[in-house]
Tab-separated table of C-alpha atoms in Angstrom:
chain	number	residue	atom	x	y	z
J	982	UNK	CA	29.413	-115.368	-99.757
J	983	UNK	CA	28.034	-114.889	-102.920
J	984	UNK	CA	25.845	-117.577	-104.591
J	985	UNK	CA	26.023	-116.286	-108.201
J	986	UNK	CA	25.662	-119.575	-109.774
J	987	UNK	CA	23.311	-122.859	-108.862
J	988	UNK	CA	26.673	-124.527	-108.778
J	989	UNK	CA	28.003	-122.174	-106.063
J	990	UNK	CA	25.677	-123.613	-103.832
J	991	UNK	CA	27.656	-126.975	-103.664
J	992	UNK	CA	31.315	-125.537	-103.823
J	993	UNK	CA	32.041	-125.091	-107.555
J	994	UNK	CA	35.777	-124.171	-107.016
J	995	UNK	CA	35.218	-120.555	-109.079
J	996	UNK	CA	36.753	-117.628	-109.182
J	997	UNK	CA	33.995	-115.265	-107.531
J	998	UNK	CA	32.929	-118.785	-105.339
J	999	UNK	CA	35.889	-120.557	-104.600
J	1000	UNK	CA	35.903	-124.466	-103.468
J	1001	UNK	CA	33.148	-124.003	-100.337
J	1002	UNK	CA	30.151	-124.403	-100.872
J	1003	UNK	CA	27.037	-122.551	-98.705
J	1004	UNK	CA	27.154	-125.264	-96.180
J	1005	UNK	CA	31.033	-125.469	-95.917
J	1006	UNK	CA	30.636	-121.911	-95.093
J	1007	UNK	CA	28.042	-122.254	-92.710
J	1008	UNK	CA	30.156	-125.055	-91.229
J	1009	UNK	CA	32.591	-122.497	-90.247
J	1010	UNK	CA	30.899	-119.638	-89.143
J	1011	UNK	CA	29.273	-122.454	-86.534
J	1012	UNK	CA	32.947	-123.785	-85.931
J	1013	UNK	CA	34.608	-120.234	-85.505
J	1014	UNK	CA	31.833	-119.352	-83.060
J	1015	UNK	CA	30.637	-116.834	-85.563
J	1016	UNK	CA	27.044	-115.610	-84.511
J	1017	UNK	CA	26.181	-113.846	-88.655
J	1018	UNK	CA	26.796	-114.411	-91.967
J	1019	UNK	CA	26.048	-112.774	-95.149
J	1020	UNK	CA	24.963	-114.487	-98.656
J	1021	UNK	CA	24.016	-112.833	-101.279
J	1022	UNK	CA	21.113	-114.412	-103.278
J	1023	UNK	CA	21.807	-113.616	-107.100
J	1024	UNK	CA	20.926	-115.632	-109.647
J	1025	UNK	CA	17.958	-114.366	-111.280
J	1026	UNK	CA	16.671	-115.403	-114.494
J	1027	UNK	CA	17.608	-113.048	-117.332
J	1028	UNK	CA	19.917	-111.567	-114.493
J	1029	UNK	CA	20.789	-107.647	-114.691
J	1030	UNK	CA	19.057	-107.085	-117.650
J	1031	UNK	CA	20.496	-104.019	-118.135
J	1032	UNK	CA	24.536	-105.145	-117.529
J	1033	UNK	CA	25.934	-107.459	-119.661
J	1034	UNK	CA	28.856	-108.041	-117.595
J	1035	UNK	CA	27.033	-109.496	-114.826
J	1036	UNK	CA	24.110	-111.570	-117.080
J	1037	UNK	CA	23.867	-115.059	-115.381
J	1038	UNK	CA	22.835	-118.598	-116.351
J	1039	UNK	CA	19.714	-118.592	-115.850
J	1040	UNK	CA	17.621	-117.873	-119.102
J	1041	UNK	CA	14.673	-115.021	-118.985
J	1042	UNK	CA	11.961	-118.274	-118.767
J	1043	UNK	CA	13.662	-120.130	-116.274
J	1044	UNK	CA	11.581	-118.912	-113.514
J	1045	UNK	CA	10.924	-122.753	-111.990
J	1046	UNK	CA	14.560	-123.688	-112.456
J	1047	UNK	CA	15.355	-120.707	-110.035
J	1048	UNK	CA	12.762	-122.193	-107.770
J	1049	UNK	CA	13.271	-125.368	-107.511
J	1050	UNK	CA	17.174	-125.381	-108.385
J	1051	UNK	CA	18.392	-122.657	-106.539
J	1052	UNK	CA	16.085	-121.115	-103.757
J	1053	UNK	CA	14.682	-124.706	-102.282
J	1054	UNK	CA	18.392	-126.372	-102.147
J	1055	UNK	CA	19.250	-123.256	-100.463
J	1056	UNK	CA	16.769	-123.172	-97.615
J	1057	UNK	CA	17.402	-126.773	-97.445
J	1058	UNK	CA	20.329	-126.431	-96.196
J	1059	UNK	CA	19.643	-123.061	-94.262
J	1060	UNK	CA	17.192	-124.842	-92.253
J	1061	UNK	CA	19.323	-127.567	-90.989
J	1062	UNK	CA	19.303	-127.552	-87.217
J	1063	UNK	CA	23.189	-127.537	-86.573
J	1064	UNK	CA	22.886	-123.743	-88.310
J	1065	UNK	CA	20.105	-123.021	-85.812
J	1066	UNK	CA	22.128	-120.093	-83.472
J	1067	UNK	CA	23.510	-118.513	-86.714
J	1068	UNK	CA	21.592	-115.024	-87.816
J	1069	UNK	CA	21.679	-115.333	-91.274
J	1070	UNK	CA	21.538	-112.471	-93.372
J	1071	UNK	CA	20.117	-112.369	-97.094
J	1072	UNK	CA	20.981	-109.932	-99.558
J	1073	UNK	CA	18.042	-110.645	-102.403
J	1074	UNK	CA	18.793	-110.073	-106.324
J	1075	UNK	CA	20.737	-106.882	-106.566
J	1076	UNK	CA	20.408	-105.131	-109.822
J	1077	UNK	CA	16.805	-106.530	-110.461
J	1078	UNK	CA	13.478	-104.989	-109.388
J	1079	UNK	CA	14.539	-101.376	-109.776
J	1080	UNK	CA	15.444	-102.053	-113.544
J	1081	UNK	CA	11.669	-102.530	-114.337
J	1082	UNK	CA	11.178	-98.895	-113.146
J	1083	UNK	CA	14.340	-97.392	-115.232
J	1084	UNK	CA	15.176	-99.643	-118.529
J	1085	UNK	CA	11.730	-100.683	-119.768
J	1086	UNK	CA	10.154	-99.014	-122.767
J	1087	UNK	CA	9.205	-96.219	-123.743
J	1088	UNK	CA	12.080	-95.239	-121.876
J	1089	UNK	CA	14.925	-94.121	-123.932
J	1090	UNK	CA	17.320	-96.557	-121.436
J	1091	UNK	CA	15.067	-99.637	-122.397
J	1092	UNK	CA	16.413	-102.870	-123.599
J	1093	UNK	CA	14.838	-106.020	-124.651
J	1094	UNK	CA	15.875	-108.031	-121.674
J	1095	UNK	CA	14.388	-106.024	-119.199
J	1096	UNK	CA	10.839	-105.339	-121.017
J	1097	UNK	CA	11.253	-109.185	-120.780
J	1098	UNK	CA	11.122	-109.424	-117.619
J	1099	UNK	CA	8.979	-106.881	-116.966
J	1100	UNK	CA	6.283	-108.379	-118.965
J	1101	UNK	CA	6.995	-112.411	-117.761
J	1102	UNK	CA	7.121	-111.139	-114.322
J	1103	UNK	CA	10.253	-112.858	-113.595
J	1104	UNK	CA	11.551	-110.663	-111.273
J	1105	UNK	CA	8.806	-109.965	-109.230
J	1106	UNK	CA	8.317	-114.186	-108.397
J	1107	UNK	CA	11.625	-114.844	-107.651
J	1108	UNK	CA	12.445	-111.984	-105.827
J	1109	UNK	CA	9.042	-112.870	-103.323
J	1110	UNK	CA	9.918	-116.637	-103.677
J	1111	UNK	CA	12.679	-116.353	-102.917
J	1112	UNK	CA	11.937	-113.697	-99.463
J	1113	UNK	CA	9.498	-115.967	-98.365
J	1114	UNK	CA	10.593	-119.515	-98.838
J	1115	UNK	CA	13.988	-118.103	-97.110
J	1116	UNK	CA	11.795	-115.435	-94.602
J	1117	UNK	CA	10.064	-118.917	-93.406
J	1118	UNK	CA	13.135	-119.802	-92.128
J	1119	UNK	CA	13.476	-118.350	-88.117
J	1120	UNK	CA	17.247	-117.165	-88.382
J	1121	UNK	CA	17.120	-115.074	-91.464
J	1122	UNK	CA	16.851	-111.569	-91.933
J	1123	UNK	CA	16.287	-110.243	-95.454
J	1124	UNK	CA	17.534	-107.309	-97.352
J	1125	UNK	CA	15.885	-106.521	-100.710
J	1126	UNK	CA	18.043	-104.837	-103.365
J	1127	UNK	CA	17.197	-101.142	-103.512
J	1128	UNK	CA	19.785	-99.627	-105.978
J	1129	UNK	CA	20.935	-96.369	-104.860
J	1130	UNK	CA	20.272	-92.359	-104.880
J	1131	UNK	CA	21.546	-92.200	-108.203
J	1132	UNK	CA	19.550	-94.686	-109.965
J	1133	UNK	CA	15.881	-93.880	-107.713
J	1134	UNK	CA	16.736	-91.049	-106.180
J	1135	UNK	CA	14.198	-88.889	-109.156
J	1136	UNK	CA	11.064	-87.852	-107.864
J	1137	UNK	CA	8.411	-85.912	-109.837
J	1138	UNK	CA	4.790	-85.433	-110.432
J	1139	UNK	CA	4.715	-86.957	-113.469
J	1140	UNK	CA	4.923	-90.179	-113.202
J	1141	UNK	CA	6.925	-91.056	-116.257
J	1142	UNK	CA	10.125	-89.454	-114.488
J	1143	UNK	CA	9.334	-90.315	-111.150
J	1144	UNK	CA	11.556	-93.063	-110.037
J	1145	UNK	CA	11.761	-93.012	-106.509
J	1146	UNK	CA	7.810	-93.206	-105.673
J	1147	UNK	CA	7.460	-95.932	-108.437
J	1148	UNK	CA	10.503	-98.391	-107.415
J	1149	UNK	CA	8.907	-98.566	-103.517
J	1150	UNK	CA	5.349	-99.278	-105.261
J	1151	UNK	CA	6.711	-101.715	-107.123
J	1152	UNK	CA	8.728	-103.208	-104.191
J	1153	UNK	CA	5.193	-103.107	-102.270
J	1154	UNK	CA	3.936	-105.022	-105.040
J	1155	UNK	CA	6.096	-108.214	-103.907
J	1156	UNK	CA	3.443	-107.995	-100.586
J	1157	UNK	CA	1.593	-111.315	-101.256
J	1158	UNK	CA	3.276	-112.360	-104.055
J	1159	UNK	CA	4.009	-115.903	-104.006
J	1160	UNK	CA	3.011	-115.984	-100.235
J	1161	UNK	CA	5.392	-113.246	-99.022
J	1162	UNK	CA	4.475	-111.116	-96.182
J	1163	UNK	CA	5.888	-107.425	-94.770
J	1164	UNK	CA	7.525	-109.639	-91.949
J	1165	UNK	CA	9.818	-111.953	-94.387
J	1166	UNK	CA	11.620	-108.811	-95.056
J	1167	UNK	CA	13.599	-107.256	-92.589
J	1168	UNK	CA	14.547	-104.506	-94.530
J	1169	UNK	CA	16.352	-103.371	-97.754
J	1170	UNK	CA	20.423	-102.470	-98.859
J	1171	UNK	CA	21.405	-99.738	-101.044
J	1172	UNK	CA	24.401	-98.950	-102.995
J	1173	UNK	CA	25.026	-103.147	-103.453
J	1174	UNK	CA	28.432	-103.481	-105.175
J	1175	UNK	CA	28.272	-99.572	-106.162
J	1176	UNK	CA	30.356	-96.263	-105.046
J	1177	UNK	CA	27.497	-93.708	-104.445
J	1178	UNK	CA	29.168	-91.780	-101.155
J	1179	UNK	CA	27.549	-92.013	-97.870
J	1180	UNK	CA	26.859	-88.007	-97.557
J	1181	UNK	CA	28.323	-85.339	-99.152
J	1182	UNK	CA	29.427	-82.549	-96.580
J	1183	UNK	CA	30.259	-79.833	-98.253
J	1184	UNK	CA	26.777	-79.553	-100.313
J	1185	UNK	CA	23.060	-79.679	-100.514
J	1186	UNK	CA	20.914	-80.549	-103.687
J	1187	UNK	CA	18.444	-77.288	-102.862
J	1188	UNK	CA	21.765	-75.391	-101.881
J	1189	UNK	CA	20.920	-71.785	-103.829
J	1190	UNK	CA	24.442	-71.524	-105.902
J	1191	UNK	CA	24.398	-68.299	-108.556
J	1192	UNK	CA	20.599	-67.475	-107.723
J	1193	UNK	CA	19.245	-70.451	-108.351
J	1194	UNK	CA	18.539	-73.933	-106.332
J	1195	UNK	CA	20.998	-76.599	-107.648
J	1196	UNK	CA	18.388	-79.675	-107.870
J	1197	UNK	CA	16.393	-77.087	-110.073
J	1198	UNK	CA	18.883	-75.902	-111.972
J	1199	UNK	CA	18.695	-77.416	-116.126
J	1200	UNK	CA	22.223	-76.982	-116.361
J	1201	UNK	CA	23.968	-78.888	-113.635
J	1202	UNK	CA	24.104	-82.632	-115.011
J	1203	UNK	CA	25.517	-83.987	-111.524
J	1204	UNK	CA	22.487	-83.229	-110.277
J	1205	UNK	CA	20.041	-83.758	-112.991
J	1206	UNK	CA	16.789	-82.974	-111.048
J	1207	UNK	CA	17.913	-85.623	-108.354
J	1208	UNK	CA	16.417	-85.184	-104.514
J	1209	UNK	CA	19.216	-86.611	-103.044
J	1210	UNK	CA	23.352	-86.587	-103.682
J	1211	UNK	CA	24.336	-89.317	-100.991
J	1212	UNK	CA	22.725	-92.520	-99.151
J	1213	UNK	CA	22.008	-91.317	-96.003
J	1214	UNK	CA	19.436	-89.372	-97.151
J	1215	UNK	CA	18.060	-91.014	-99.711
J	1216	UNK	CA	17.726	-94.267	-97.763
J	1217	UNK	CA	15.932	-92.565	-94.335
J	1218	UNK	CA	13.610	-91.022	-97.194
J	1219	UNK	CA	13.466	-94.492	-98.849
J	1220	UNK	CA	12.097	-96.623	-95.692
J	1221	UNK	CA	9.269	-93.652	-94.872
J	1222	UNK	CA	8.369	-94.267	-98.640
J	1223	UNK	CA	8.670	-98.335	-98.154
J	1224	UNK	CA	6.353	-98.264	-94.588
J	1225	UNK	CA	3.689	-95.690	-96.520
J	1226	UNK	CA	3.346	-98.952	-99.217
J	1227	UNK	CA	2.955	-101.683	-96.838
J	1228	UNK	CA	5.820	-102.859	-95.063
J	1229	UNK	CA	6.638	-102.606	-91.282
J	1230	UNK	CA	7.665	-99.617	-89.129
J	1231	UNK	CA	10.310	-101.406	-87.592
J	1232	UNK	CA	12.344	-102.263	-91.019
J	1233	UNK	CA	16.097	-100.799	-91.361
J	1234	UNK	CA	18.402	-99.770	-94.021
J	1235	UNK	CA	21.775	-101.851	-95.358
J	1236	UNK	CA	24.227	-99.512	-96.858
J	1237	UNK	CA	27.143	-100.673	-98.827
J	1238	UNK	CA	30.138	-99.056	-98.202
J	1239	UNK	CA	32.990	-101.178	-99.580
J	1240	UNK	CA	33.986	-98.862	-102.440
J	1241	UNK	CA	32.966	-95.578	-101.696
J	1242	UNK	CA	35.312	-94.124	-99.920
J	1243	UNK	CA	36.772	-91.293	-102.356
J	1244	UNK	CA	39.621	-90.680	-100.647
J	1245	UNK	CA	43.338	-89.495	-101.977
J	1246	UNK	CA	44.635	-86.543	-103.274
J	1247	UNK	CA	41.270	-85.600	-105.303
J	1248	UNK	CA	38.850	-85.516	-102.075
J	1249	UNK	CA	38.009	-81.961	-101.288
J	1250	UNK	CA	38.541	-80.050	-97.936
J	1251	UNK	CA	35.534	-77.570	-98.194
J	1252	UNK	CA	33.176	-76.378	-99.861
J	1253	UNK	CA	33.675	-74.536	-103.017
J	1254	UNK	CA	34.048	-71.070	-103.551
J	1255	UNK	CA	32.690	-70.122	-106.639
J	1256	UNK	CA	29.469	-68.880	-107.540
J	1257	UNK	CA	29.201	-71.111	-110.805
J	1258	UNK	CA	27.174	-74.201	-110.254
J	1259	UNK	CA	28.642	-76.717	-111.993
J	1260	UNK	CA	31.948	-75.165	-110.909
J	1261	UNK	CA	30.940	-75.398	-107.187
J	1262	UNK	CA	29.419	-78.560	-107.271
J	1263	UNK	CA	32.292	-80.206	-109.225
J	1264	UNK	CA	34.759	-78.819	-106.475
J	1265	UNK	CA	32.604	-79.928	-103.451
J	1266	UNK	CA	31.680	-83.083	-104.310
J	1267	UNK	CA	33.279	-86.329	-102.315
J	1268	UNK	CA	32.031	-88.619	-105.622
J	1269	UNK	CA	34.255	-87.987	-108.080
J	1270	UNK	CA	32.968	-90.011	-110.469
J	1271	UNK	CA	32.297	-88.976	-114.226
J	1272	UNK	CA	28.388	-89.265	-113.763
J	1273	UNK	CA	26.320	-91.336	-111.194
J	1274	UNK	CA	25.579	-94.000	-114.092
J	1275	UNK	CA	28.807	-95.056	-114.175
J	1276	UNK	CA	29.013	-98.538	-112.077
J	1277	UNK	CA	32.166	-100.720	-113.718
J	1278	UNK	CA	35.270	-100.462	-111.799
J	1279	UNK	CA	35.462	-96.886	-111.494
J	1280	UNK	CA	38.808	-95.847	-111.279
J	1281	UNK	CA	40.108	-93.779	-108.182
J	1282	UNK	CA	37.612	-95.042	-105.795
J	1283	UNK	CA	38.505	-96.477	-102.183
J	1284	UNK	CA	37.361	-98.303	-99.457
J	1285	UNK	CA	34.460	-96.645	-97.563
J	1286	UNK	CA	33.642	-96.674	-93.866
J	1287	UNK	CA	34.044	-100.053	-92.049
J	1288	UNK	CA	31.062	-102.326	-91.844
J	1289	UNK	CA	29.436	-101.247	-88.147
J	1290	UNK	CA	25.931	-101.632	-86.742
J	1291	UNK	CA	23.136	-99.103	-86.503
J	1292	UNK	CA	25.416	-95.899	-86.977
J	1293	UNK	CA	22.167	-94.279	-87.773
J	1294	UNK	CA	18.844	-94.796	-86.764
J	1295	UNK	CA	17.236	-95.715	-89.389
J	1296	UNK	CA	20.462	-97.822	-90.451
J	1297	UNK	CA	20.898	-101.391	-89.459
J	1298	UNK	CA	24.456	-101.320	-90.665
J	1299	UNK	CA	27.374	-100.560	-92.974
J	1300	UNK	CA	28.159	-103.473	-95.136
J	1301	UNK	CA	30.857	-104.913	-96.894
J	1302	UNK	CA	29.026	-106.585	-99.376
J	1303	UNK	CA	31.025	-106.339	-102.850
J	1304	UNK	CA	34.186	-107.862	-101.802
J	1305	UNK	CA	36.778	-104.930	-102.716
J	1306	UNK	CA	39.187	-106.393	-105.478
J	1307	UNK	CA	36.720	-108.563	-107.068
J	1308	UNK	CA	35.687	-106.454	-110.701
J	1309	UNK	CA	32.690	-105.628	-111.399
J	1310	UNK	CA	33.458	-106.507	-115.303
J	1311	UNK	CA	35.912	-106.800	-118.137
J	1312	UNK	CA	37.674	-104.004	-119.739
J	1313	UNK	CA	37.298	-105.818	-122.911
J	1314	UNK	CA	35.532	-109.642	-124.131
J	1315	UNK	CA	36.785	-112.537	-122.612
J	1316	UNK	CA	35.493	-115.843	-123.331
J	1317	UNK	CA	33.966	-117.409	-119.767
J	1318	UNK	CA	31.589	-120.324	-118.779
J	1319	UNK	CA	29.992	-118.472	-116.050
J	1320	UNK	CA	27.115	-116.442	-118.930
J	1321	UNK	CA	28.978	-113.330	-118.508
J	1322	UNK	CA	29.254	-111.054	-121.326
J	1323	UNK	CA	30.920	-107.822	-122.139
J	1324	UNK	CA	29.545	-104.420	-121.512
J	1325	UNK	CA	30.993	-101.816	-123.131
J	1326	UNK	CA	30.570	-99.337	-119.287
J	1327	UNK	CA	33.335	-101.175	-118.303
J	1328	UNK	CA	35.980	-100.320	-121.347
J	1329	UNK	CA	37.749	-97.042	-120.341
J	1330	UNK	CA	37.208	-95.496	-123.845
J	1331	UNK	CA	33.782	-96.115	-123.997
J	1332	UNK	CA	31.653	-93.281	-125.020
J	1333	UNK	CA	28.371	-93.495	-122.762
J	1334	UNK	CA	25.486	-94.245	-123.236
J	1335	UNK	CA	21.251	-92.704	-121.857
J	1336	UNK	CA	21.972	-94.485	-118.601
J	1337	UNK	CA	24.996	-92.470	-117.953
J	1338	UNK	CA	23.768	-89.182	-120.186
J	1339	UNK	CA	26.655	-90.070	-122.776
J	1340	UNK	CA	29.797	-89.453	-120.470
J	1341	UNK	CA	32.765	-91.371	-120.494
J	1342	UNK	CA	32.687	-94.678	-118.291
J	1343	UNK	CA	34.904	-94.172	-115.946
J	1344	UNK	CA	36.271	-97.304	-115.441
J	1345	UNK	CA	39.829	-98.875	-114.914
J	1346	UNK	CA	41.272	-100.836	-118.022
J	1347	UNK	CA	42.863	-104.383	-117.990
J	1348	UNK	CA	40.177	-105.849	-115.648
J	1349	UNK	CA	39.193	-109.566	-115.379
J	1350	UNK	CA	35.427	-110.908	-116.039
J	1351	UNK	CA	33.069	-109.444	-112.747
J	1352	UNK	CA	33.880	-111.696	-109.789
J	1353	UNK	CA	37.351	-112.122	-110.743
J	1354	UNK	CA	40.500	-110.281	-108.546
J	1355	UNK	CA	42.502	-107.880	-109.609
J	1356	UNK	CA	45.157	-106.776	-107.493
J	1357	UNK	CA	45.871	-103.297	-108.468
J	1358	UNK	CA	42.145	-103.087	-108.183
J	1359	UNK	CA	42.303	-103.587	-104.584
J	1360	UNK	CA	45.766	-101.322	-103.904
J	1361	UNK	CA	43.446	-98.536	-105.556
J	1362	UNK	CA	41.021	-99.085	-102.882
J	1363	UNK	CA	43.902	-99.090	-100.235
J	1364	UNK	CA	45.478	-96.017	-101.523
J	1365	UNK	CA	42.252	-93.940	-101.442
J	1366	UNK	CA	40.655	-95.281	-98.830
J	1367	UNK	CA	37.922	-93.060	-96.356
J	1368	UNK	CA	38.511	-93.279	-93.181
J	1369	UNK	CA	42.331	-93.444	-94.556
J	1370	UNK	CA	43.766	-96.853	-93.783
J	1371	UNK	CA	47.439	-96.226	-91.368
């Protein structure tokens, strides 16, 4: 379930929440005989400050009404004995910590909300308040938000483009913030609510296409200068990076993989055959979306691999986290009482933008406000689902 709102916590009878509230759901798992469930923590203040469609409630300053609001009524009712055999999982503020790394100044990407938080520190408190007042707790196991190859994956010497080396610093960082310790996380989920593919078979980013390495090559905007071009790799890189800055050996990797399937009539067989880069990288890739920026309701997408544990080593499971159907924004304004606004990634026409190197967005038209079904949305996902659906 996904507690997007304080008022989700008590049954709010919302769209993205319906009319149970975390312990009604709790209630059941117990009463099915359920022995896991999965929340999702995500209510920051000044909430994805770089996605208006999925702002919250909470205001940038409202650090103590998080606290005291959200995260304590929360582990008050985790804590309750009757919940005691239940292994509760906690997926912690997606879309937070790794926008202080990419849309802060001087960056060209910046915007006002996240140098706000980067400079109150909101982020960094809640997100260790909030693993540690839950990690506390002896039934919990949580997962940090880690965005995903294609928003970290950059590596480079100089530090002003190097991404990937400053995002697991900074997630070290939260290591005695606020109390929290390496063991109050058990490990960290990529790809949350996004359609980054799992691997990409038919290519490698230091492939040599047309006499020249692809991930060096100035002309290839797929790539961009990116290590990695699926989250396999990029998260088994990820948690070496994440134990060299403090946290424990034994920590594992979440992948989502409710929407990135790329299946249907557009999914490549093989590799390509030409000897143009862009050419055969365009032909070969699995993700065929417009550019790896693009996160709003990207139209033909599917449903990825089933949720199943430890398929890799380093991989405590594929997750269904983003509930397929549910849009990740409105095609156009819609007046709501849930603090979401419009973002102009999620209008088909839409232009671009930095984050997405000026491409078109990608995304469906005629969708509802994030959290909100749509069903041709979901028949989408059916249709071009990986593994195919019989």
């Amino acid at each position: 379930m996904w507690l997007d709102q304080t008022s989700a916590i008590y049954g709010n009878g919302s769209p993205t929440t319906g009319s149970y509230g975390l312990a009604d759901h709790l209630d059941e798992a117990v009463s099915q005989g359920a022995d896991l469930i999965q929340v999702v923590i995500y209510n920051l203040p000044g909430r994805d400050c770089a996605a208006l469609a999925s702002n919250g409630q909470l205001a940038p300053n409202e650090i103590n009404r998080y606290k005291t609001e959200y995260i304590d009524e929360i582990v008050d009712i985790m804590s309750d004995p009757a919940y005691a055999d239940l292994r509760i999982v906690n997926v912690i503020e997606i879309d937070s910590l790794p926008n202080l790394i990419t849309n802060v100044s001087p960056r060209e990407t910046a915007t006002d909300t996240c140098d706000t938080m980067l400079a109150n520190g909101g982020y960094v408190d809640g997100v260790s308040y909030a693993a540690a007042e839950l990690g506390a707790l002896p039934n919990t196991y949580n997962y940090i938000d880690a965005g995903h190859h294609g928003w970290i994956g950059w590596g480079d010497d100089n530090p002003e483009y190097d991404n990937f080396r400053a995002s697991a610093a900074l997630f070290g960082s939260l290591i005695g913030q606020n109390g929290m310790t390496a063991d109050d996380v058990h490990g960290f989920i990529s790809n949350t609510a996004n359609y980054s593919v799992l691997e990409e078979p038919y290519w490698d980013v230091d492939q040599n296409v047309g006499g020249q390495a692809l991930n060096q090559n100035p002309d290839l905007p797929w790539v961009d200068w990116n290590d990695y071009n699926n989250e396999k790799d990029f998260t088994e890189a990820l948690r070496t990076e994440l134990i060299a800055n403090g946290f424990n050996s034994d920590i594992g990797m979440l992948i989502d993989t409710s929407r990135n399937g790329w299946g249907g009539s557009y999914r490549p067989t093989g590799p390509s055959t030409s000897n143009d880069p862009v050419t055969f990288v365009d032909e070969s890739r699995i993700d065929q979306r417009i550019q790896k920026g693009n996160w709003c309701n990207q139209a033909g997408a599917g449903l990825g691999e089933r949720p199943q544990v430890q398929p890799e080593p380093w991989i405590d499971a594929y997750v269904w986290i983003k509930p397929p159907g549910e849009s990740d924004g409105s095609s156009e304004l819609i007046d709501n009482d849930e603090g979401k606004g419009f973002d102009e990634m999620c209008d088909p026409t839409y232009g671009g933008n930095p984050r997405n190197g000026n491409n078109l967005s990608g995304a469906r038209g005629d969708m509802p406000v994030s959290g909100h079904w749509s069903s041709e949305q979901f028949q989408e996902l059916l249709q071009n689902a990986w593994p195919p659906i019989n």
